[in-house]
CSV table of C-alpha atoms in Angstrom, one decimal:
chain,number,residue,atom,x,y,z
N,9,MET,CA,-54.8,-6.0,51.1
N,10,THR,CA,-57.3,-3.3,51.6
N,11,GLU,CA,-57.0,0.3,50.5
N,12,VAL,CA,-56.4,1.4,54.1
N,13,ASP,CA,-53.4,-0.9,54.4
N,14,GLU,CA,-51.8,0.5,51.2
N,15,ILE,CA,-51.7,4.0,52.6
N,16,MET,CA,-48.3,4.8,54.2
N,17,THR,CA,-48.4,6.7,57.5
N,18,ASP,CA,-46.0,9.3,58.6
N,19,ALA,CA,-44.3,6.9,60.9
N,20,ASP,CA,-43.7,4.5,58.0
N,21,LEU,CA,-42.3,7.2,55.8
N,22,GLU,CA,-39.9,8.4,58.5
N,23,ALA,CA,-38.8,4.8,59.1
N,24,ALA,CA,-38.2,4.3,55.4
N,25,LEU,CA,-36.1,7.5,55.2
N,26,ASP,CA,-34.1,6.4,58.2
N,27,ASP,CA,-33.4,3.0,56.5
N,28,LEU,CA,-32.3,4.9,53.4
N,29,GLY,CA,-30.0,7.1,55.3
N,30,ASN,CA,-28.4,4.1,57.0
N,31,GLU,CA,-27.2,2.6,53.7
N,32,ASP,CA,-23.9,4.3,53.8
N,33,GLY,CA,-22.2,1.6,51.6
N,34,ASP,CA,-24.3,2.4,48.5
N,35,ILE,CA,-23.9,6.1,49.0
N,36,SER,CA,-20.2,5.9,49.4
N,37,GLU,CA,-19.9,3.8,46.2
N,38,LEU,CA,-22.0,6.4,44.4
N,39,LEU,CA,-19.8,9.2,45.6
N,40,LYS,CA,-16.7,7.3,44.5
N,41,LEU,CA,-18.1,6.9,41.0
N,42,MET,CA,-19.0,10.6,40.9
N,43,ASN,CA,-15.4,11.4,41.9
N,44,GLU,CA,-13.9,9.1,39.3
N,45,HIS,CA,-16.0,10.6,36.6
N,46,ARG,CA,-14.9,14.1,37.6
N,47,MET,CA,-18.4,15.2,38.8
N,48,ILE,CA,-17.3,16.2,42.3
N,49,SER,CA,-14.1,16.4,44.2
N,50,TRP,CA,-13.1,14.1,47.0
N,51,GLU,CA,-13.4,16.8,49.7
N,52,GLU,CA,-17.0,17.4,48.6
N,53,ALA,CA,-17.7,13.7,48.7
N,54,GLU,CA,-16.4,13.6,52.3
N,55,GLN,CA,-18.5,16.6,53.1
N,56,ILE,CA,-21.6,14.8,51.8
N,57,MET,CA,-20.7,11.7,53.8
N,58,ALA,CA,-20.3,13.7,57.0
N,59,GLY,CA,-23.7,15.3,56.5
N,60,SER,CA,-22.7,18.3,58.6
N,61,GLU,CA,-24.5,20.7,56.4
N,62,SER,CA,-28.1,20.5,55.2
N,63,GLN,CA,-27.4,22.8,52.2
N,64,PRO,CA,-26.7,21.2,48.8
N,65,VAL,CA,-23.1,20.8,47.8
N,66,LYS,CA,-22.1,22.3,44.5
N,67,SER,CA,-19.3,20.9,42.5
N,68,SER,CA,-16.2,23.1,42.3
N,69,LEU,CA,-14.7,21.3,39.3
N,70,PRO,CA,-14.7,23.0,35.9
N,71,PRO,CA,-17.3,21.8,33.5
N,72,GLN,CA,-16.1,19.2,31.1
N,73,THR,CA,-15.9,20.3,27.4
N,74,ARG,CA,-15.3,18.0,24.5
N,75,PRO,CA,-12.9,19.3,21.9
N,76,SER,CA,-14.8,20.5,18.9
N,77,GLU,CA,-13.8,19.5,15.4
N,78,PRO,CA,-11.7,21.9,13.4
N,79,ASP,CA,-13.5,24.1,10.9
N,80,ASN,CA,-13.5,22.8,7.4
N,81,ASP,CA,-11.4,25.2,5.3
N,82,THR,CA,-11.9,23.7,1.9
N,83,ASP,CA,-11.8,26.2,-0.9
N,84,VAL,CA,-14.8,25.3,-3.0
N,85,ASP,CA,-13.8,27.6,-5.9
N,86,MET,CA,-10.3,26.1,-6.1
N,87,THR,CA,-11.9,22.6,-6.0
N,88,ILE,CA,-14.1,23.4,-8.9
N,89,TYR,CA,-11.1,24.8,-10.8
N,90,LYS,CA,-9.1,21.6,-10.2
N,91,LEU,CA,-12.0,19.4,-11.3
N,92,LYS,CA,-12.4,21.3,-14.6
N,93,ASN,CA,-8.6,21.0,-15.3
N,94,ASN,CA,-8.6,17.3,-14.4
N,95,ASP,CA,-5.9,17.8,-11.8
N,96,PRO,CA,-4.3,14.4,-11.0
N,97,ASN,CA,-3.5,15.4,-7.4
N,98,LEU,CA,-7.1,15.9,-6.6
N,99,LYS,CA,-8.3,12.6,-5.1
N,100,LEU,CA,-10.5,13.8,-2.2
N,101,ILE,CA,-13.3,16.3,-2.0
N,102,ASN,CA,-14.2,17.0,1.7
N,103,LEU,CA,-17.1,19.4,2.4
N,104,ASN,CA,-18.2,17.9,5.7
N,105,ASN,CA,-20.0,20.2,8.1
N,106,MET,CA,-20.0,23.0,5.5
N,107,LYS,CA,-23.8,23.7,5.8
N,108,ARG,CA,-23.4,27.2,4.4
N,109,THR,CA,-22.1,26.1,1.1
N,110,PRO,CA,-24.4,27.4,-1.6
N,111,VAL,CA,-26.3,24.8,-3.5
N,112,PRO,CA,-25.2,26.1,-7.0
N,113,GLN,CA,-21.6,25.5,-6.0
N,114,ILE,CA,-22.4,22.0,-5.0
N,115,LYS,CA,-24.1,21.4,-8.3
N,116,ARG,CA,-21.0,22.8,-10.2
N,117,ILE,CA,-18.8,20.4,-8.2
N,118,LEU,CA,-20.9,17.5,-9.2
N,119,GLU,CA,-21.1,18.5,-12.9
N,120,ALA,CA,-17.3,18.9,-13.0
N,121,MET,CA,-16.8,15.4,-11.4
N,122,LYS,CA,-18.3,13.6,-14.4
N,123,ASN,CA,-15.2,13.8,-16.5
N,124,HIS,CA,-12.5,13.8,-13.7
N,125,GLU,CA,-10.3,10.8,-14.0
N,126,TYR,CA,-8.6,10.8,-10.6
N,127,ILE,CA,-11.2,11.6,-7.9
N,128,GLU,CA,-11.7,8.7,-5.4
N,129,LYS,CA,-13.5,10.1,-2.4
N,130,LEU,CA,-16.5,12.4,-2.0
N,131,GLN,CA,-17.6,13.6,1.5
N,132,PHE,CA,-20.8,15.5,1.9
N,133,ALA,CA,-21.6,14.6,5.6
N,134,ASN,CA,-23.7,16.9,7.8
N,135,MET,CA,-24.5,19.5,5.1
N,136,GLY,CA,-28.3,19.5,5.4
N,137,LEU,CA,-28.7,18.3,1.8
N,138,TYR,CA,-32.0,17.2,0.2
N,139,ASP,CA,-32.6,15.1,-2.9
N,140,HIS,CA,-32.9,18.0,-5.4
N,141,ASP,CA,-29.5,19.4,-4.1
N,142,ILE,CA,-27.4,16.5,-5.2
N,143,ILE,CA,-29.5,14.7,-7.7
N,144,GLU,CA,-26.6,15.2,-10.2
N,145,LEU,CA,-24.6,12.7,-8.1
N,146,VAL,CA,-26.5,9.9,-9.8
N,147,ASN,CA,-25.1,10.9,-13.2
N,148,VAL,CA,-21.6,11.1,-11.6
N,149,VAL,CA,-21.8,7.5,-10.4
N,150,GLU,CA,-23.0,6.4,-13.8
N,151,ASN,CA,-20.2,8.0,-15.7
N,152,ASN,CA,-17.2,8.2,-13.4
N,153,THR,CA,-15.2,5.1,-12.9
N,154,SER,CA,-12.5,6.4,-10.5
N,155,LEU,CA,-14.9,7.3,-7.6
N,156,LYS,CA,-14.6,4.7,-4.9
N,157,CYS,CA,-16.2,6.1,-1.7
N,158,ILE,CA,-19.2,8.4,-1.0
N,159,ASN,CA,-20.1,9.8,2.4
N,160,LEU,CA,-23.6,11.3,2.7
N,161,GLU,CA,-24.2,10.9,6.5
N,162,THR,CA,-26.5,13.2,8.5
N,163,ASN,CA,-28.5,14.7,5.7
N,164,TYR,CA,-32.2,14.7,4.6
N,165,LEU,CA,-31.9,12.2,1.7
N,166,SER,CA,-34.8,9.9,0.9
N,167,GLY,CA,-35.0,6.3,0.0
N,168,GLU,CA,-35.9,7.1,-3.6
N,169,PHE,CA,-32.6,9.0,-4.0
N,170,PHE,CA,-30.5,6.1,-2.6
N,171,THR,CA,-32.4,3.7,-4.9
N,172,LYS,CA,-31.4,5.7,-7.9
N,173,LEU,CA,-27.8,5.9,-6.6
N,174,PHE,CA,-27.4,2.2,-6.1
N,175,GLU,CA,-29.0,1.4,-9.4
N,176,ALA,CA,-26.5,3.8,-11.1
N,177,ALA,CA,-23.7,2.0,-9.3
N,178,LEU,CA,-24.6,-1.2,-11.3
N,179,VAL,CA,-23.4,0.4,-14.5
N,180,HIS,CA,-19.7,0.0,-13.9
N,181,GLU,CA,-19.6,-1.6,-10.4
N,182,THR,CA,-16.6,0.5,-9.4
N,183,LEU,CA,-18.1,2.1,-6.4
N,184,GLU,CA,-16.8,0.3,-3.2
N,185,GLU,CA,-18.2,2.2,-0.2
N,186,VAL,CA,-21.3,4.2,0.6
N,187,LYS,CA,-22.0,5.8,4.0
N,188,ALA,CA,-25.6,7.1,4.5
N,189,VAL,CA,-26.5,6.6,8.2
N,190,ASN,CA,-28.5,9.1,10.3
N,191,GLN,CA,-30.8,10.5,7.6
N,192,GLY,CA,-33.5,12.9,8.7
N,193,VAL,CA,-36.0,11.1,6.5
N,194,SER,CA,-37.4,7.7,7.1
N,195,PHE,CA,-37.3,5.2,4.2
N,196,SER,CA,-40.4,3.5,2.9
N,197,THR,CA,-40.7,-0.2,2.7
N,198,THR,CA,-40.8,-0.2,-1.1
N,199,ALA,CA,-37.7,2.0,-1.3
N,200,GLU,CA,-35.8,-0.3,1.1
N,201,LYS,CA,-36.6,-3.3,-1.0
N,202,GLU,CA,-35.4,-1.6,-4.2
N,203,MET,CA,-32.2,-0.5,-2.5
N,204,ILE,CA,-31.5,-4.0,-1.1
N,205,LYS,CA,-32.2,-5.5,-4.5
N,206,ALA,CA,-29.7,-3.1,-6.2
N,207,ILE,CA,-27.1,-3.6,-3.5
N,208,PHE,CA,-27.3,-7.4,-3.7
N,209,ALA,CA,-26.9,-7.3,-7.5
N,210,ASN,CA,-23.8,-5.2,-7.2
N,211,HIS,CA,-20.5,-7.2,-7.1
N,212,GLY,CA,-18.3,-4.2,-6.4
N,213,LEU,CA,-19.6,-2.8,-3.1
N,214,LEU,CA,-17.5,-3.7,-0.2
N,215,LYS,CA,-19.1,-1.6,2.6
N,216,VAL,CA,-22.6,-0.1,2.9
N,217,SER,CA,-23.6,1.9,6.0
N,218,ILE,CA,-27.3,2.7,6.0
N,219,ASN,CA,-30.2,2.3,8.4
N,220,PHE,CA,-32.6,-0.4,7.2
N,221,ARG,CA,-35.7,-1.1,9.2
N,222,LEU,CA,-36.2,-4.6,7.6
N,223,PRO,CA,-34.0,-7.2,9.3
N,224,GLU,CA,-33.9,-9.4,6.2
N,225,GLY,CA,-32.6,-6.4,4.3
N,226,ARG,CA,-29.7,-5.9,6.7
N,227,HIS,CA,-28.9,-9.6,6.5
N,228,LYS,CA,-28.8,-9.6,2.6
N,229,VAL,CA,-26.6,-6.5,2.5
N,230,GLU,CA,-24.2,-8.1,4.9
N,231,GLN,CA,-24.1,-11.3,2.8
N,232,ALA,CA,-23.5,-9.2,-0.4
N,233,THR,CA,-20.6,-7.3,1.1
N,234,LEU,CA,-19.0,-10.5,2.4
N,235,ARG,CA,-19.4,-12.1,-1.0
N,236,ASN,CA,-17.9,-9.0,-2.7
N,237,GLY,CA,-14.9,-9.0,-0.3
N,238,GLU,CA,-14.1,-12.6,-1.2
N,239,ILE,CA,-14.4,-11.8,-4.9
N,240,SER,CA,-12.1,-8.8,-4.5
N,241,MET,CA,-9.5,-10.9,-2.7
N,242,LEU,CA,-9.8,-13.6,-5.4
N,243,LYS,CA,-9.2,-10.9,-8.1
N,244,TYR,CA,-6.2,-9.6,-6.3
N,245,ILE,CA,-4.7,-13.1,-6.1
N,246,ILE,CA,-5.4,-13.7,-9.8
N,247,ASN,CA,-3.7,-10.4,-10.7
N,248,ILE,CA,-0.6,-11.2,-8.7
N,249,TYR,CA,-0.4,-14.7,-10.3
N,250,PHE,CA,-0.9,-13.2,-13.7
N,251,ILE,CA,1.9,-10.6,-13.1
N,252,LEU,CA,4.3,-13.4,-12.0
N,253,LEU,CA,3.4,-15.5,-15.0
N,254,VAL,CA,3.9,-12.7,-17.4
N,255,GLY,CA,7.3,-12.0,-15.8
N,256,ARG,CA,8.3,-15.6,-16.2
N,257,VAL,CA,7.3,-15.7,-19.9
N,258,MET,CA,9.1,-12.5,-20.6
N,259,ARG,CA,12.3,-13.8,-19.0
N,260,ARG,CA,12.1,-17.0,-21.1
N,261,LYS,CA,11.6,-15.0,-24.2
N,262,ALA,CA,14.6,-12.8,-23.4
N,263,ALA,CA,16.7,-15.9,-22.8
N,264,GLU,CA,15.7,-17.4,-26.1
N,265,GLU,CA,16.4,-14.2,-28.0
N,266,ALA,CA,19.9,-14.1,-26.3
N,267,ARG,CA,20.6,-17.6,-27.4
N,268,LYS,CA,19.5,-16.9,-31.0
N,269,LYS,CA,21.7,-13.8,-31.2
N,270,GLU,CA,24.6,-15.8,-29.9
N,271,ALA,CA,24.0,-18.6,-32.5
N,272,THR,CA,23.7,-16.1,-35.4
N,273,TYR,CA,26.9,-14.4,-34.2
N,274,LYS,CA,28.7,-17.8,-34.2
N,275,ASN,CA,27.4,-18.6,-37.6
N,276,GLU,CA,28.5,-15.3,-39.1
N,277,ASN,CA,32.0,-15.5,-37.7
N,278,GLY,CA,32.4,-19.3,-38.0
N,279,ASP,CA,34.1,-19.2,-41.5
N,280,ASN,CA,36.7,-16.7,-40.5
N,281,ASN,CA,37.5,-18.7,-37.4
N,282,THR,CA,38.0,-22.0,-39.4
N,283,LYS,CA,40.3,-20.3,-41.9
N,284,GLU,CA,42.4,-18.8,-39.2
N,285,ASN,CA,42.7,-22.2,-37.5
N,286,GLU,CA,43.8,-23.8,-40.7
N,287,LYS,CA,46.5,-21.2,-41.2
N,288,LYS,CA,47.8,-21.8,-37.7
N,289,LYS,CA,48.0,-25.5,-38.4
N,290,THR,CA,50.1,-25.1,-41.6
N,291,VAL,CA,52.6,-22.8,-40.1
N,292,VAL,CA,55.8,-24.7,-39.2
N,293,LYS,CA,57.2,-23.8,-35.9
N,294,VAL,CA,61.0,-23.2,-35.9
N,295,LYS,CA,62.7,-24.0,-32.7
N,296,ASP,CA,65.0,-21.3,-31.4
N,297,ASN,CA,67.9,-22.9,-29.7
N,298,SER,CA,69.7,-19.7,-29.0
N,299,ALA,CA,68.6,-19.7,-25.5
N,300,ALA,CA,69.7,-23.4,-24.9
N,301,PRO,CA,73.0,-24.1,-23.1
N,302,ARG,CA,76.0,-25.0,-25.4
N,303,ILE,CA,78.5,-27.7,-24.8
N,304,LEU,CA,81.9,-26.6,-25.9
N,305,GLY,CA,83.4,-30.0,-26.5
N,306,ASP,CA,80.6,-31.0,-28.8
N,307,GLU,CA,81.0,-27.9,-30.8
N,308,VAL,CA,84.7,-28.4,-31.2
N,309,LYS,CA,84.2,-32.0,-32.4
N,310,ALA,CA,81.7,-30.9,-34.9
N,311,GLU,CA,84.0,-28.2,-36.3
N,312,GLU,CA,86.8,-30.7,-36.6
N,313,GLU,CA,84.6,-33.2,-38.3
N,314,GLY,CA,83.5,-30.6,-40.7
N,315,ASN,CA,87.0,-29.5,-41.5
N,316,GLN,CA,88.1,-33.0,-42.2
N,317,THR,CA,85.3,-33.6,-44.6
N,318,ASN,CA,86.2,-30.4,-46.4
N,319,GLY,CA,89.9,-31.3,-46.5
N,320,ASN,CA,90.9,-28.3,-44.5
N,321,VAL,CA,93.1,-29.9,-41.8
N,322,ASP,CA,95.1,-27.4,-39.8
N,323,LYS,CA,98.7,-28.4,-39.2
N,324,PRO,CA,99.8,-28.5,-35.7
N,325,MET,CA,102.1,-25.7,-34.7
N,326,PRO,CA,105.7,-26.6,-34.3
N,327,VAL,CA,106.9,-27.0,-30.7
N,328,TYR,CA,110.5,-26.1,-30.0
N,329,LYS,CA,112.1,-27.9,-27.1
N,330,LYS,CA,115.0,-26.3,-25.2
N,331,SER,CA,117.5,-28.5,-23.5
N,332,ILE,CA,117.9,-27.6,-19.9
N,333,LYS,CA,121.0,-28.7,-18.1
N,334,PRO,CA,120.5,-29.7,-14.5
N,335,LYS,CA,122.4,-27.7,-12.0
N,336,SER,CA,124.9,-29.5,-9.9
N,337,SER,CA,124.0,-29.9,-6.3
N,338,PRO,CA,126.5,-29.0,-3.6
N,339,PHE,CA,125.8,-32.2,-1.9
N,340,SER,CA,126.7,-34.3,-4.9
N,341,LYS,CA,130.4,-34.3,-4.1
């Protein structure tokens, strides 16, 4: 094709515009999508489809606004006071989005965190921090065993700082989660390798969110976190089994002690019980026949026999007989 053929004439341009205007199906689909996403109203879409006006159509819908995050109202001075007093209720320090926090106050917070025994989470996201602002955090990770989660997202921390942080986490291996994405400083290759080495050697980290340029580094970090998750689950199962085993052993010991106490009690009171049983056997039981029914004839016979043996025989009382003459009957004549 020559250069003359590549040039579009006015007639070709008008024909192309006419073909574009005839594609009502694509335009209608586009207008439907714009209406669904609250970019224009349906009346405005119909107005565009009609093409009655050559003027541009302006959307009458209100502009979409995303709800902003609430302001962080953390009292820094009160937080420092609780840290110095080792307050057991203080488990979270949240200074996210507090860019105007003075650096000396941040350093005082980190110094007070060394000896705090209950703090678990530290959140310093989107504060515009540099390495020299929170270098004391390395000593906190080395000395504090209660800290579990650190959030340092959206700052200006270098790879050398994170290398020191992950190497400090190897001391106790109690740190479980580190969030450090969206840093304003790019990491060097040497720093990334040192970080990956420290993360892979740590058996306590369960989640690491950080932007690595090296793909093999991301793969090794993922393998390390999966391995640590399995180790954590295994430790949990072992602890549960150990608790159940200890409970069973304690119940057996309690049962044995109860049996021993019962045996000693029986041995101490055994002599008294045997003596009482012997006394009960020697006692002769006398029958009480007072409640039994009496037979009068037998008693009389027994009394008579007893009197005869003793010679005391009662004489019978004399009976006087009176002669009674029979009356004469009037019919005897």
